[in-house]
Amino acid sequence: MLKAKYIWKNGELLEWDTVNTHVLTHSLHYGSSVFEGIRAYETSRGPAIFRAKEHFDRLHESAKLYHFEVPYSTTKLISSTKKLISENKLKSCYIRPLVFFGYNEMGIIPYKNPVETIIAAWEWGSYLGSEAIENGIRVKTSSITKIDNSMLPSQSKCSANYANSILAKQEVLSKGYHEALLLNKDGNVSEGPGENIFIIKDGVFKTPSPDQSLLNGITAQSVAQIARDLGFVVSYTTLTLEDVLTADEVFFTGTAAEITPIVELDDQAINDGTPGLTTKRIQDLYFNIVKGKKESYKDWLTYV
Ligand SMILES: Cc1ncc(COP(=O)(O)O)c(C=O)c1O
């Protein structure tokens, strides 16, 4: 990990190496924290945070679903992030806000513990590698079932939810694949460990609807908007593995993964086994938008 100079904690900028927490921090023991993953991209006008408001609003919603409140408003978190990026002199970065129950009492119920907030930002390239964005990835369906909405709210980016993602991802990495695909308890396609999935079939974009136990990703919402603006129909639906295997094109979306073509699932090529042309078109447009080159999408950017 490429260190930066400062991390923002509870309203202050602290030196990266000195920010710490007690080993009896509640969230270390029980996963009682919520987080975001956000990117800022280099533009001709300096760094711009992509969909900052949507990400920080979702941070508040994630906490609400676990019955607590983020102690800072979205406006304050955005201004603090801007300051952090500029003080760290970052041109582009990954931004990780985390709100967690700190140290006071031990036991499952965290509400007597202080709510602590940090924001870190550092230089981070492609999550699955630049090769992945260009040439696509090989995906394997995990034997680990996606935790159901009735068990843990999948609309919350709560750290506890990610134990499910860790298990699924490590299973397929150990078998030589790039990424996992998780099915929900009904056996339908849910999402990747940290990505949403889209298929394109006969010119129609299809993605599992939010009731399929998945995170309603901000990249996915952006891609759906871009596709509609280009005149495509986008359908939120139930997808089976067969739908994915017989699709014309398949790709993952996510802040970290950006738009990554899937060229193979469970050792079977998707179409001819190369990234699809429409996927490439959406990918190009997306990278132009995040880099501030598309005036009509400028509302999605917050300049630092
Ligand atoms: C489980 C999960 N699904 C989907 C996504 C994609 O969401 P977004 O596009 O908002 O980053 C993420 C990443 O945040 C995730 O962790």
PDB file of C-alpha atoms and ligand atoms in Angstrom:
ATOM      1  CA  MET A   1       0.000   0.000   0.000  1.00  0.00           C
ATOM      2  CA  LEU A   2       1.327   3.432  -0.935  1.00  0.00           C
ATOM      3  CA  LYS A   3       1.240   5.507   2.220  1.00  0.00           C
ATOM      4  CA  ALA A   4       0.114   9.119   2.188  1.00  0.00           C
ATOM      5  CA  LYS A   5       1.117  11.780   4.713  1.00  0.00           C
ATOM      6  CA  TYR A   6      -2.133  12.182   6.674  1.00  0.00           C
ATOM      7  CA  ILE A   7      -5.251  10.319   7.732  1.00  0.00           C
ATOM      8  CA  TRP A   8      -8.309  12.260   8.893  1.00  0.00           C
ATOM      9  CA  LYS A   9      -9.632  11.054  12.252  1.00  0.00           C
ATOM     10  CA  ASN A  10     -12.542  12.554  14.182  1.00  0.00           C
ATOM     11  CA  GLY A  11     -12.048  15.992  12.660  1.00  0.00           C
ATOM     12  CA  GLU A  12      -8.241  16.171  12.629  1.00  0.00           C
ATOM     13  CA  LEU A  13      -5.489  15.391  10.144  1.00  0.00           C
ATOM     14  CA  LEU A  14      -3.011  13.031  11.812  1.00  0.00           C
ATOM     15  CA  GLU A  15       0.276  11.590  10.546  1.00  0.00           C
ATOM     16  CA  TRP A  16      -0.364   8.313   8.681  1.00  0.00           C
ATOM     17  CA  ASP A  17       1.867   6.206  10.969  1.00  0.00           C
ATOM     18  CA  THR A  18       0.583   7.631  14.241  1.00  0.00           C
ATOM     19  CA  VAL A  19      -3.172   7.033  13.782  1.00  0.00           C
ATOM     20  CA  ASN A  20      -4.097   4.035  15.871  1.00  0.00           C
ATOM     21  CA  THR A  21      -6.822   2.386  17.921  1.00  0.00           C
ATOM     22  CA  HIS A  22      -7.018   0.182  21.013  1.00  0.00           C
ATOM     23  CA  VAL A  23      -6.893  -3.611  20.529  1.00  0.00           C
ATOM     24  CA  LEU A  24     -10.212  -3.869  22.389  1.00  0.00           C
ATOM     25  CA  THR A  25     -11.914  -1.676  19.790  1.00  0.00           C
ATOM     26  CA  HIS A  26     -15.440  -3.102  19.474  1.00  0.00           C
ATOM     27  CA  SER A  27     -15.451  -3.318  15.681  1.00  0.00           C
ATOM     28  CA  LEU A  28     -12.233  -5.382  15.648  1.00  0.00           C
ATOM     29  CA  HIS A  29     -14.069  -8.053  17.600  1.00  0.00           C
ATOM     30  CA  TYR A  30     -17.555  -7.928  16.090  1.00  0.00           C
ATOM     31  CA  GLY A  31     -17.309  -6.206  12.684  1.00  0.00           C
ATOM     32  CA  SER A  32     -19.404  -3.273  13.952  1.00  0.00           C
ATOM     33  CA  SER A  33     -18.223  -0.701  11.414  1.00  0.00           C
ATOM     34  CA  VAL A  34     -19.428   0.723   8.128  1.00  0.00           C
ATOM     35  CA  PHE A  35     -17.282   2.011   5.313  1.00  0.00           C
ATOM     36  CA  GLU A  36     -17.162   3.426   1.817  1.00  0.00           C
ATOM     37  CA  GLY A  37     -14.885   3.003  -1.163  1.00  0.00           C
ATOM     38  CA  ILE A  38     -14.621   6.132  -3.310  1.00  0.00           C
ATOM     39  CA  ARG A  39     -12.248   7.233  -6.046  1.00  0.00           C
ATOM     40  CA  ALA A  40     -10.892  10.598  -7.036  1.00  0.00           C
ATOM     41  CA  TYR A  41      -9.511  10.858 -10.556  1.00  0.00           C
ATOM     42  CA  GLU A  42      -6.975  13.197 -12.087  1.00  0.00           C
ATOM     43  CA  THR A  43      -8.576  15.792 -14.346  1.00  0.00           C
ATOM     44  CA  SER A  44      -7.306  18.894 -16.141  1.00  0.00           C
ATOM     45  CA  ARG A  45      -8.730  20.907 -13.194  1.00  0.00           C
ATOM     46  CA  GLY A  46      -7.021  18.807 -10.505  1.00  0.00           C
ATOM     47  CA  PRO A  47      -8.407  15.783  -8.633  1.00  0.00           C
ATOM     48  CA  ALA A  48     -12.174  15.215  -8.764  1.00  0.00           C
ATOM     49  CA  ILE A  49     -14.095  12.913  -6.411  1.00  0.00           C
ATOM     50  CA  PHE A  50     -16.565  10.709  -8.270  1.00  0.00           C
ATOM     51  CA  ARG A  51     -20.126  10.860  -6.891  1.00  0.00           C
ATOM     52  CA  ALA A  52     -18.980  12.069  -3.475  1.00  0.00           C
ATOM     53  CA  LYS A  53     -22.461  12.914  -2.211  1.00  0.00           C
ATOM     54  CA  GLU A  54     -23.904   9.531  -3.169  1.00  0.00           C
ATOM     55  CA  HIS A  55     -21.056   7.709  -1.412  1.00  0.00           C
ATOM     56  CA  PHE A  56     -21.256   9.695   1.829  1.00  0.00           C
ATOM     57  CA  ASP A  57     -25.067   9.511   1.829  1.00  0.00           C
ATOM     58  CA  ARG A  58     -24.721   5.737   1.505  1.00  0.00           C
ATOM     59  CA  LEU A  59     -22.310   5.750   4.468  1.00  0.00           C
ATOM     60  CA  HIS A  60     -25.093   7.318   6.543  1.00  0.00           C
ATOM     61  CA  GLU A  61     -27.588   4.745   5.266  1.00  0.00           C
ATOM     62  CA  SER A  62     -25.173   1.899   6.054  1.00  0.00           C
ATOM     63  CA  ALA A  63     -24.983   3.105   9.663  1.00  0.00           C
ATOM     64  CA  LYS A  64     -28.742   3.611   9.894  1.00  0.00           C
ATOM     65  CA  LEU A  65     -29.328  -0.018   8.934  1.00  0.00           C
ATOM     66  CA  TYR A  66     -27.166  -0.946  11.936  1.00  0.00           C
ATOM     67  CA  HIS A  67     -29.014   1.507  14.232  1.00  0.00           C
ATOM     68  CA  PHE A  68     -26.373   4.151  14.709  1.00  0.00           C
ATOM     69  CA  GLU A  69     -25.460   7.533  13.262  1.00  0.00           C
ATOM     70  CA  VAL A  70     -22.391   8.843  11.503  1.00  0.00           C
ATOM     71  CA  PRO A  71     -21.337  11.832  13.636  1.00  0.00           C
ATOM     72  CA  TYR A  72     -20.559  14.071  10.609  1.00  0.00           C
ATOM     73  CA  SER A  73     -22.832  15.333   7.833  1.00  0.00           C
ATOM     74  CA  THR A  74     -22.225  14.467   4.198  1.00  0.00           C
ATOM     75  CA  THR A  75     -21.198  18.095   3.600  1.00  0.00           C
ATOM     76  CA  LYS A  76     -18.600  17.952   6.376  1.00  0.00           C
ATOM     77  CA  LEU A  77     -17.260  14.594   5.191  1.00  0.00           C
ATOM     78  CA  ILE A  78     -16.890  15.895   1.644  1.00  0.00           C
ATOM     79  CA  SER A  79     -15.049  19.049   2.752  1.00  0.00           C
ATOM     80  CA  SER A  80     -12.797  16.951   5.023  1.00  0.00           C
ATOM     81  CA  THR A  81     -12.020  14.589   2.139  1.00  0.00           C
ATOM     82  CA  LYS A  82     -11.149  17.490  -0.134  1.00  0.00           C
ATOM     83  CA  LYS A  83      -8.777  18.835   2.508  1.00  0.00           C
ATOM     84  CA  LEU A  84      -7.227  15.398   3.023  1.00  0.00           C
ATOM     85  CA  ILE A  85      -6.587  14.939  -0.703  1.00  0.00           C
ATOM     86  CA  SER A  86      -5.055  18.374  -1.090  1.00  0.00           C
ATOM     87  CA  GLU A  87      -2.898  18.126   2.064  1.00  0.00           C
ATOM     88  CA  ASN A  88      -1.710  14.718   0.880  1.00  0.00           C
ATOM     89  CA  LYS A  89      -0.969  16.252  -2.535  1.00  0.00           C
ATOM     90  CA  LEU A  90      -2.700  13.367  -4.311  1.00  0.00           C
ATOM     91  CA  LYS A  91      -3.543  13.666  -7.995  1.00  0.00           C
ATOM     92  CA  SER A  92      -5.799  10.629  -7.964  1.00  0.00           C
ATOM     93  CA  CYS A  93      -6.610   8.244  -5.145  1.00  0.00           C
ATOM     94  CA  TYR A  94      -8.815   5.674  -3.513  1.00  0.00           C
ATOM     95  CA  ILE A  95     -10.701   7.063  -0.513  1.00  0.00           C
ATOM     96  CA  ARG A  96     -11.696   4.894   2.441  1.00  0.00           C
ATOM     97  CA  PRO A  97     -14.017   6.399   5.037  1.00  0.00           C
ATOM     98  CA  LEU A  98     -14.693   4.074   8.002  1.00  0.00           C
ATOM     99  CA  VAL A  99     -17.017   4.649  10.926  1.00  0.00           C
ATOM    100  CA  PHE A 100     -16.511   2.227  13.786  1.00  0.00           C
ATOM    101  CA  PHE A 101     -17.408   1.543  17.380  1.00  0.00           C
ATOM    102  CA  GLY A 102     -14.285   2.131  19.435  1.00  0.00           C
ATOM    103  CA  TYR A 103     -13.055   1.132  22.865  1.00  0.00           C
ATOM    104  CA  ASN A 104     -15.087   1.170  26.065  1.00  0.00           C
ATOM    105  CA  GLU A 105     -17.182  -1.904  26.854  1.00  0.00           C
ATOM    106  CA  MET A 106     -16.825  -5.482  25.649  1.00  0.00           C
ATOM    107  CA  GLY A 107     -19.944  -7.422  24.571  1.00  0.00           C
ATOM    108  CA  ILE A 108     -22.000  -7.593  21.420  1.00  0.00           C
ATOM    109  CA  ILE A 109     -24.104  -4.445  21.890  1.00  0.00           C
ATOM    110  CA  PRO A 110     -21.823  -1.531  20.922  1.00  0.00           C
ATOM    111  CA  TYR A 111     -23.845   1.513  21.887  1.00  0.00           C
ATOM    112  CA  LYS A 112     -21.821   2.454  24.975  1.00  0.00           C
ATOM    113  CA  ASN A 113     -18.694   2.656  22.838  1.00  0.00           C
ATOM    114  CA  PRO A 114     -17.606   5.857  21.086  1.00  0.00           C
ATOM    115  CA  VAL A 115     -18.315   6.149  17.371  1.00  0.00           C
ATOM    116  CA  GLU A 116     -15.022   6.956  15.640  1.00  0.00           C
ATOM    117  CA  THR A 117     -14.650   8.216  12.070  1.00  0.00           C
ATOM    118  CA  ILE A 118     -11.603   8.059   9.843  1.00  0.00           C
ATOM    119  CA  ILE A 119     -10.963   8.895   6.210  1.00  0.00           C
ATOM    120  CA  ALA A 120      -7.844   7.596   4.498  1.00  0.00           C
ATOM    121  CA  ALA A 121      -6.803   8.332   0.907  1.00  0.00           C
ATOM    122  CA  TRP A 122      -3.907   6.883  -1.018  1.00  0.00           C
ATOM    123  CA  GLU A 123      -2.751   6.205  -4.556  1.00  0.00           C
ATOM    124  CA  TRP A 124      -4.274   2.979  -5.800  1.00  0.00           C
ATOM    125  CA  GLY A 125      -4.323   1.690  -9.367  1.00  0.00           C
ATOM    126  CA  SER A 126      -6.707  -0.848 -10.844  1.00  0.00           C
ATOM    127  CA  TYR A 127      -8.125  -3.247  -8.250  1.00  0.00           C
ATOM    128  CA  LEU A 128      -7.979  -6.273 -10.520  1.00  0.00           C
ATOM    129  CA  GLY A 129      -4.998  -4.963 -12.541  1.00  0.00           C
ATOM    130  CA  SER A 130      -4.885  -2.799 -15.698  1.00  0.00           C
ATOM    131  CA  GLU A 131      -4.653  -6.030 -17.686  1.00  0.00           C
ATOM    132  CA  ALA A 132      -8.101  -6.934 -16.300  1.00  0.00           C
ATOM    133  CA  ILE A 133      -9.708  -3.687 -17.466  1.00  0.00           C
ATOM    134  CA  GLU A 134      -8.207  -4.187 -20.931  1.00  0.00           C
ATOM    135  CA  ASN A 135      -8.492  -7.920 -21.532  1.00  0.00           C
ATOM    136  CA  GLY A 136     -11.119  -9.076 -19.062  1.00  0.00           C
ATOM    137  CA  ILE A 137     -11.065 -11.641 -16.271  1.00  0.00           C
ATOM    138  CA  ARG A 138     -11.797 -15.295 -15.594  1.00  0.00           C
ATOM    139  CA  VAL A 139     -14.515 -15.709 -12.988  1.00  0.00           C
ATOM    140  CA  LYS A 140     -15.626 -18.738 -11.014  1.00  0.00           C
ATOM    141  CA  THR A 141     -18.919 -19.236  -9.223  1.00  0.00           C
ATOM    142  CA  SER A 142     -18.164 -19.634  -5.543  1.00  0.00           C
ATOM    143  CA  SER A 143     -19.547 -22.482  -3.450  1.00  0.00           C
ATOM    144  CA  ILE A 144     -20.147 -19.838  -0.750  1.00  0.00           C
ATOM    145  CA  THR A 145     -23.736 -18.538  -0.874  1.00  0.00           C
ATOM    146  CA  LYS A 146     -24.271 -14.778  -0.724  1.00  0.00           C
ATOM    147  CA  ILE A 147     -25.641 -13.875   2.730  1.00  0.00           C
ATOM    148  CA  ASP A 148     -29.329 -13.181   2.403  1.00  0.00           C
ATOM    149  CA  ASN A 149     -30.855  -9.743   3.017  1.00  0.00           C
ATOM    150  CA  SER A 150     -32.836 -11.343   5.830  1.00  0.00           C
ATOM    151  CA  MET A 151     -29.583 -12.252   7.617  1.00  0.00           C
ATOM    152  CA  LEU A 152     -27.502  -9.087   7.172  1.00  0.00           C
ATOM    153  CA  PRO A 153     -28.720  -6.043   5.245  1.00  0.00           C
ATOM    154  CA  SER A 154     -26.790  -6.130   1.989  1.00  0.00           C
ATOM    155  CA  GLN A 155     -27.552  -2.435   1.343  1.00  0.00           C
ATOM    156  CA  SER A 156     -25.208  -1.647   4.230  1.00  0.00           C
ATOM    157  CA  LYS A 157     -21.460  -1.586   3.609  1.00  0.00           C
ATOM    158  CA  CYS A 158     -20.965  -3.033   7.074  1.00  0.00           C
ATOM    159  CA  SER A 159     -17.557  -4.636   7.619  1.00  0.00           C
ATOM    160  CA  ALA A 160     -19.215  -7.781   8.999  1.00  0.00           C
ATOM    161  CA  ASN A 161     -20.820  -8.450   5.601  1.00  0.00           C
ATOM    162  CA  TYR A 162     -17.383  -8.769   4.038  1.00  0.00           C
ATOM    163  CA  ALA A 163     -16.516 -12.024   5.801  1.00  0.00           C
ATOM    164  CA  ASN A 164     -18.780 -13.565   3.145  1.00  0.00           C
ATOM    165  CA  SER A 165     -16.825 -11.822   0.370  1.00  0.00           C
ATOM    166  CA  ILE A 166     -13.457 -12.872   1.826  1.00  0.00           C
ATOM    167  CA  LEU A 167     -14.446 -16.551   1.884  1.00  0.00           C
ATOM    168  CA  ALA A 168     -15.821 -16.492  -1.658  1.00  0.00           C
ATOM    169  CA  LYS A 169     -12.861 -14.640  -3.110  1.00  0.00           C
ATOM    170  CA  GLN A 170     -10.146 -16.656  -1.414  1.00  0.00           C
ATOM    171  CA  GLU A 171     -11.807 -19.879  -2.584  1.00  0.00           C
ATOM    172  CA  VAL A 172     -11.620 -18.960  -6.269  1.00  0.00           C
ATOM    173  CA  LEU A 173      -8.214 -17.242  -6.098  1.00  0.00           C
ATOM    174  CA  SER A 174      -6.773 -20.429  -4.660  1.00  0.00           C
ATOM    175  CA  LYS A 175      -8.043 -22.224  -7.785  1.00  0.00           C
ATOM    176  CA  GLY A 176      -6.365 -19.720 -10.131  1.00  0.00           C
ATOM    177  CA  TYR A 177      -9.336 -17.521 -11.094  1.00  0.00           C
ATOM    178  CA  HIS A 178      -9.341 -13.714 -10.962  1.00  0.00           C
ATOM    179  CA  GLU A 179     -12.627 -13.152  -9.172  1.00  0.00           C
ATOM    180  CA  ALA A 180     -15.670 -14.878  -7.679  1.00  0.00           C
ATOM    181  CA  LEU A 181     -19.351 -14.711  -8.503  1.00  0.00           C
ATOM    182  CA  LEU A 182     -21.793 -15.339  -5.661  1.00  0.00           C
ATOM    183  CA  LEU A 183     -25.251 -16.828  -6.025  1.00  0.00           C
ATOM    184  CA  ASN A 184     -27.970 -15.965  -3.520  1.00  0.00           C
ATOM    185  CA  LYS A 185     -29.876 -18.475  -1.415  1.00  0.00           C
ATOM    186  CA  ASP A 186     -32.358 -19.038  -4.279  1.00  0.00           C
ATOM    187  CA  GLY A 187     -29.480 -19.967  -6.594  1.00  0.00           C
ATOM    188  CA  ASN A 188     -29.778 -16.789  -8.667  1.00  0.00           C
ATOM    189  CA  VAL A 189     -26.877 -14.490  -9.508  1.00  0.00           C
ATOM    190  CA  SER A 190     -26.220 -11.905  -6.810  1.00  0.00           C
ATOM    191  CA  GLU A 191     -22.868 -10.102  -7.234  1.00  0.00           C
ATOM    192  CA  GLY A 192     -19.104 -10.360  -6.927  1.00  0.00           C
ATOM    193  CA  PRO A 193     -17.314 -10.017  -3.558  1.00  0.00           C
ATOM    194  CA  GLY A 194     -17.017  -6.265  -4.214  1.00  0.00           C
ATOM    195  CA  GLU A 195     -18.680  -5.747  -7.592  1.00  0.00           C
ATOM    196  CA  ASN A 196     -22.066  -5.719  -9.305  1.00  0.00           C
ATOM    197  CA  ILE A 197     -22.594  -7.715 -12.464  1.00  0.00           C
ATOM    198  CA  PHE A 198     -24.215  -6.784 -15.776  1.00  0.00           C
ATOM    199  CA  ILE A 199     -24.972  -8.869 -18.805  1.00  0.00           C
ATOM    200  CA  ILE A 200     -25.824  -7.593 -22.266  1.00  0.00           C
ATOM    201  CA  LYS A 201     -28.125  -9.798 -24.327  1.00  0.00           C
ATOM    202  CA  ASP A 202     -29.578  -8.754 -27.700  1.00  0.00           C
ATOM    203  CA  GLY A 203     -28.732  -5.125 -26.954  1.00  0.00           C
ATOM    204  CA  VAL A 204     -30.443  -5.066 -23.525  1.00  0.00           C
ATOM    205  CA  PHE A 205     -28.482  -4.476 -20.300  1.00  0.00           C
ATOM    206  CA  LYS A 206     -29.594  -6.733 -17.451  1.00  0.00           C
ATOM    207  CA  THR A 207     -28.466  -6.681 -13.851  1.00  0.00           C
ATOM    208  CA  PRO A 208     -29.818  -8.392 -10.725  1.00  0.00           C
ATOM    209  CA  SER A 209     -32.331  -6.205  -8.891  1.00  0.00           C
ATOM    210  CA  PRO A 210     -31.421  -4.934  -5.396  1.00  0.00           C
ATOM    211  CA  ASP A 211     -33.741  -7.522  -3.774  1.00  0.00           C
ATOM    212  CA  GLN A 212     -31.292 -10.246  -4.918  1.00  0.00           C
ATOM    213  CA  SER A 213     -29.163  -9.651  -1.768  1.00  0.00           C
ATOM    214  CA  LEU A 214     -26.624  -7.243  -3.188  1.00  0.00           C
ATOM    215  CA  LEU A 215     -25.265  -3.757  -2.744  1.00  0.00           C
ATOM    216  CA  ASN A 216     -26.965  -1.224  -5.004  1.00  0.00           C
ATOM    217  CA  GLY A 217     -23.619  -0.038  -6.372  1.00  0.00           C
ATOM    218  CA  ILE A 218     -23.005   3.569  -7.314  1.00  0.00           C
ATOM    219  CA  THR A 219     -20.891   2.528 -10.309  1.00  0.00           C
ATOM    220  CA  ALA A 220     -23.737   0.231 -11.413  1.00  0.00           C
ATOM    221  CA  GLN A 221     -26.226   3.088 -11.109  1.00  0.00           C
ATOM    222  CA  SER A 222     -23.856   5.304 -13.120  1.00  0.00           C
ATOM    223  CA  VAL A 223     -23.402   2.642 -15.812  1.00  0.00           C
ATOM    224  CA  ALA A 224     -27.168   2.140 -16.013  1.00  0.00           C
ATOM    225  CA  GLN A 225     -27.587   5.894 -16.528  1.00  0.00           C
ATOM    226  CA  ILE A 226     -24.858   6.004 -19.189  1.00  0.00           C
ATOM    227  CA  ALA A 227     -26.411   3.032 -21.002  1.00  0.00           C
ATOM    228  CA  ARG A 228     -29.864   4.645 -20.951  1.00  0.00           C
ATOM    229  CA  ASP A 229     -28.374   7.917 -22.209  1.00  0.00           C
ATOM    230  CA  LEU A 230     -26.919   5.951 -25.119  1.00  0.00           C
ATOM    231  CA  GLY A 231     -30.401   4.617 -25.884  1.00  0.00           C
ATOM    232  CA  PHE A 232     -30.104   1.129 -24.371  1.00  0.00           C
ATOM    233  CA  VAL A 233     -32.789  -0.502 -22.262  1.00  0.00           C
ATOM    234  CA  VAL A 234     -31.594  -1.439 -18.753  1.00  0.00           C
ATOM    235  CA  SER A 235     -33.528  -4.093 -16.907  1.00  0.00           C
ATOM    236  CA  TYR A 236     -33.280  -4.900 -13.163  1.00  0.00           C
ATOM    237  CA  THR A 237     -34.252  -8.518 -12.965  1.00  0.00           C
ATOM    238  CA  THR A 238     -33.473 -12.027 -11.744  1.00  0.00           C
ATOM    239  CA  LEU A 239     -30.476 -13.560 -13.482  1.00  0.00           C
ATOM    240  CA  THR A 240     -29.569 -17.224 -13.572  1.00  0.00           C
ATOM    241  CA  LEU A 241     -26.115 -18.649 -14.217  1.00  0.00           C
ATOM    242  CA  GLU A 242     -27.430 -19.783 -17.608  1.00  0.00           C
ATOM    243  CA  ASP A 243     -28.342 -16.176 -18.444  1.00  0.00           C
ATOM    244  CA  VAL A 244     -24.746 -15.158 -17.737  1.00  0.00           C
ATOM    245  CA  LEU A 245     -23.186 -18.057 -19.631  1.00  0.00           C
ATOM    246  CA  THR A 246     -25.299 -17.382 -22.729  1.00  0.00           C
ATOM    247  CA  ALA A 247     -24.970 -13.594 -22.639  1.00  0.00           C
ATOM    248  CA  ASP A 248     -23.377 -11.624 -25.479  1.00  0.00           C
ATOM    249  CA  GLU A 249     -21.275  -9.608 -23.009  1.00  0.00           C
ATOM    250  CA  VAL A 250     -20.717  -9.657 -19.251  1.00  0.00           C
ATOM    251  CA  PHE A 251     -18.924  -7.200 -16.983  1.00  0.00           C
ATOM    252  CA  PHE A 252     -18.400  -6.269 -13.359  1.00  0.00           C
ATOM    253  CA  THR A 253     -18.803  -2.735 -11.996  1.00  0.00           C
ATOM    254  CA  GLY A 254     -17.505  -1.217  -8.775  1.00  0.00           C
ATOM    255  CA  THR A 255     -15.545   1.732  -7.460  1.00  0.00           C
ATOM    256  CA  ALA A 256     -12.477  -0.464  -7.049  1.00  0.00           C
ATOM    257  CA  ALA A 257     -13.019  -2.712 -10.094  1.00  0.00           C
ATOM    258  CA  GLU A 258     -14.363   0.168 -12.247  1.00  0.00           C
ATOM    259  CA  ILE A 259     -15.709  -1.586 -15.380  1.00  0.00           C
ATOM    260  CA  THR A 260     -14.063  -4.962 -15.824  1.00  0.00           C
ATOM    261  CA  PRO A 261     -15.102  -7.276 -18.671  1.00  0.00           C
ATOM    262  CA  ILE A 262     -15.751 -10.910 -17.736  1.00  0.00           C
ATOM    263  CA  VAL A 263     -14.521 -13.137 -20.550  1.00  0.00           C
ATOM    264  CA  GLU A 264     -14.918 -16.528 -18.927  1.00  0.00           C
ATOM    265  CA  LEU A 265     -17.227 -17.996 -16.292  1.00  0.00           C
ATOM    266  CA  ASP A 266     -16.713 -21.438 -14.800  1.00  0.00           C
ATOM    267  CA  ASP A 267     -14.194 -22.305 -17.546  1.00  0.00           C
ATOM    268  CA  GLN A 268     -16.630 -21.438 -20.331  1.00  0.00           C
ATOM    269  CA  ALA A 269     -15.976 -18.507 -22.655  1.00  0.00           C
ATOM    270  CA  ILE A 270     -18.521 -15.699 -22.702  1.00  0.00           C
ATOM    271  CA  ASN A 271     -19.343 -15.310 -26.401  1.00  0.00           C
ATOM    272  CA  ASP A 272     -15.934 -15.422 -28.178  1.00  0.00           C
ATOM    273  CA  GLY A 273     -13.980 -15.019 -24.927  1.00  0.00           C
ATOM    274  CA  THR A 274     -12.916 -11.404 -25.511  1.00  0.00           C
ATOM    275  CA  PRO A 275     -14.287  -8.147 -24.022  1.00  0.00           C
ATOM    276  CA  GLY A 276     -17.491  -7.089 -25.784  1.00  0.00           C
ATOM    277  CA  LEU A 277     -17.701  -3.998 -27.988  1.00  0.00           C
ATOM    278  CA  THR A 278     -20.539  -2.399 -26.022  1.00  0.00           C
ATOM    279  CA  THR A 279     -18.685  -3.045 -22.754  1.00  0.00           C
ATOM    280  CA  LYS A 280     -15.658  -1.270 -24.256  1.00  0.00           C
ATOM    281  CA  ARG A 281     -17.844   1.635 -25.379  1.00  0.00           C
ATOM    282  CA  ILE A 282     -19.321   2.046 -21.876  1.00  0.00           C
ATOM    283  CA  GLN A 283     -15.868   1.647 -20.313  1.00  0.00           C
ATOM    284  CA  ASP A 284     -14.388   4.401 -22.538  1.00  0.00           C
ATOM    285  CA  LEU A 285     -17.240   6.757 -21.768  1.00  0.00           C
ATOM    286  CA  TYR A 286     -17.012   6.010 -18.029  1.00  0.00           C
ATOM    287  CA  PHE A 287     -13.277   6.804 -17.925  1.00  0.00           C
ATOM    288  CA  ASN A 288     -13.870  10.025 -19.879  1.00  0.00           C
ATOM    289  CA  ILE A 289     -16.622  11.006 -17.425  1.00  0.00           C
ATOM    290  CA  VAL A 290     -14.572  10.341 -14.272  1.00  0.00           C
ATOM    291  CA  LYS A 291     -11.639  12.235 -15.773  1.00  0.00           C
ATOM    292  CA  GLY A 292     -13.813  15.304 -16.345  1.00  0.00           C
ATOM    293  CA  LYS A 293     -13.900  15.043 -20.130  1.00  0.00           C
ATOM    294  CA  LYS A 294     -17.690  14.896 -20.499  1.00  0.00           C
ATOM    295  CA  GLU A 295     -19.389  18.163 -19.694  1.00  0.00           C
ATOM    296  CA  SER A 296     -22.870  16.596 -19.546  1.00  0.00           C
ATOM    297  CA  TYR A 297     -21.845  14.448 -16.536  1.00  0.00           C
ATOM    298  CA  LYS A 298     -19.999  17.174 -14.616  1.00  0.00           C
ATOM    299  CA  ASP A 299     -22.531  16.970 -11.750  1.00  0.00           C
ATOM    300  CA  TRP A 300     -21.006  13.599 -10.845  1.00  0.00           C
ATOM    301  CA  LEU A 301     -17.666  15.205  -9.982  1.00  0.00           C
ATOM    302  CA  THR A 302     -16.592  17.187  -6.916  1.00  0.00           C
ATOM    303  CA  TYR A 303     -13.401  19.053  -7.646  1.00  0.00           C
ATOM    304  CA  VAL A 304     -10.873  19.196  -4.824  1.00  0.00           C
TER     305      VAL A 304
HETATM  306  C1  LIG B   1     -20.435  -6.132  -2.138  1.00  0.00           C
HETATM  307  C2  LIG B   1     -20.267  -5.027  -3.113  1.00  0.00           C
HETATM  308  N1  LIG B   1     -21.034  -5.000  -4.205  1.00  0.00           N
HETATM  309  C3  LIG B   1     -20.926  -4.018  -5.124  1.00  0.00           C
HETATM  310  C4  LIG B   1     -19.995  -3.012  -4.984  1.00  0.00           C
HETATM  311  C5  LIG B   1     -19.904  -1.929  -5.997  1.00  0.00           C
HETATM  312  O1  LIG B   1     -20.405  -0.739  -5.430  1.00  0.00           O
HETATM  313  P1  LIG B   1     -19.909   0.676  -5.883  1.00  0.00           P
HETATM  314  O2  LIG B   1     -20.083   0.733  -7.355  1.00  0.00           O
HETATM  315  O3  LIG B   1     -20.803   1.620  -5.163  1.00  0.00           O
HETATM  316  O4  LIG B   1     -18.491   0.792  -5.479  1.00  0.00           O
HETATM  317  C6  LIG B   1     -19.157  -3.005  -3.860  1.00  0.00           C
HETATM  318  C7  LIG B   1     -18.154  -1.962  -3.661  1.00  0.00           C
HETATM  319  O5  LIG B   1     -18.426  -0.983  -2.988  1.00  0.00           O
HETATM  320  C8  LIG B   1     -19.318  -4.019  -2.900  1.00  0.00           C
HETATM  321  O6  LIG B   1     -18.531  -4.048  -1.824  1.00  0.00           O
END
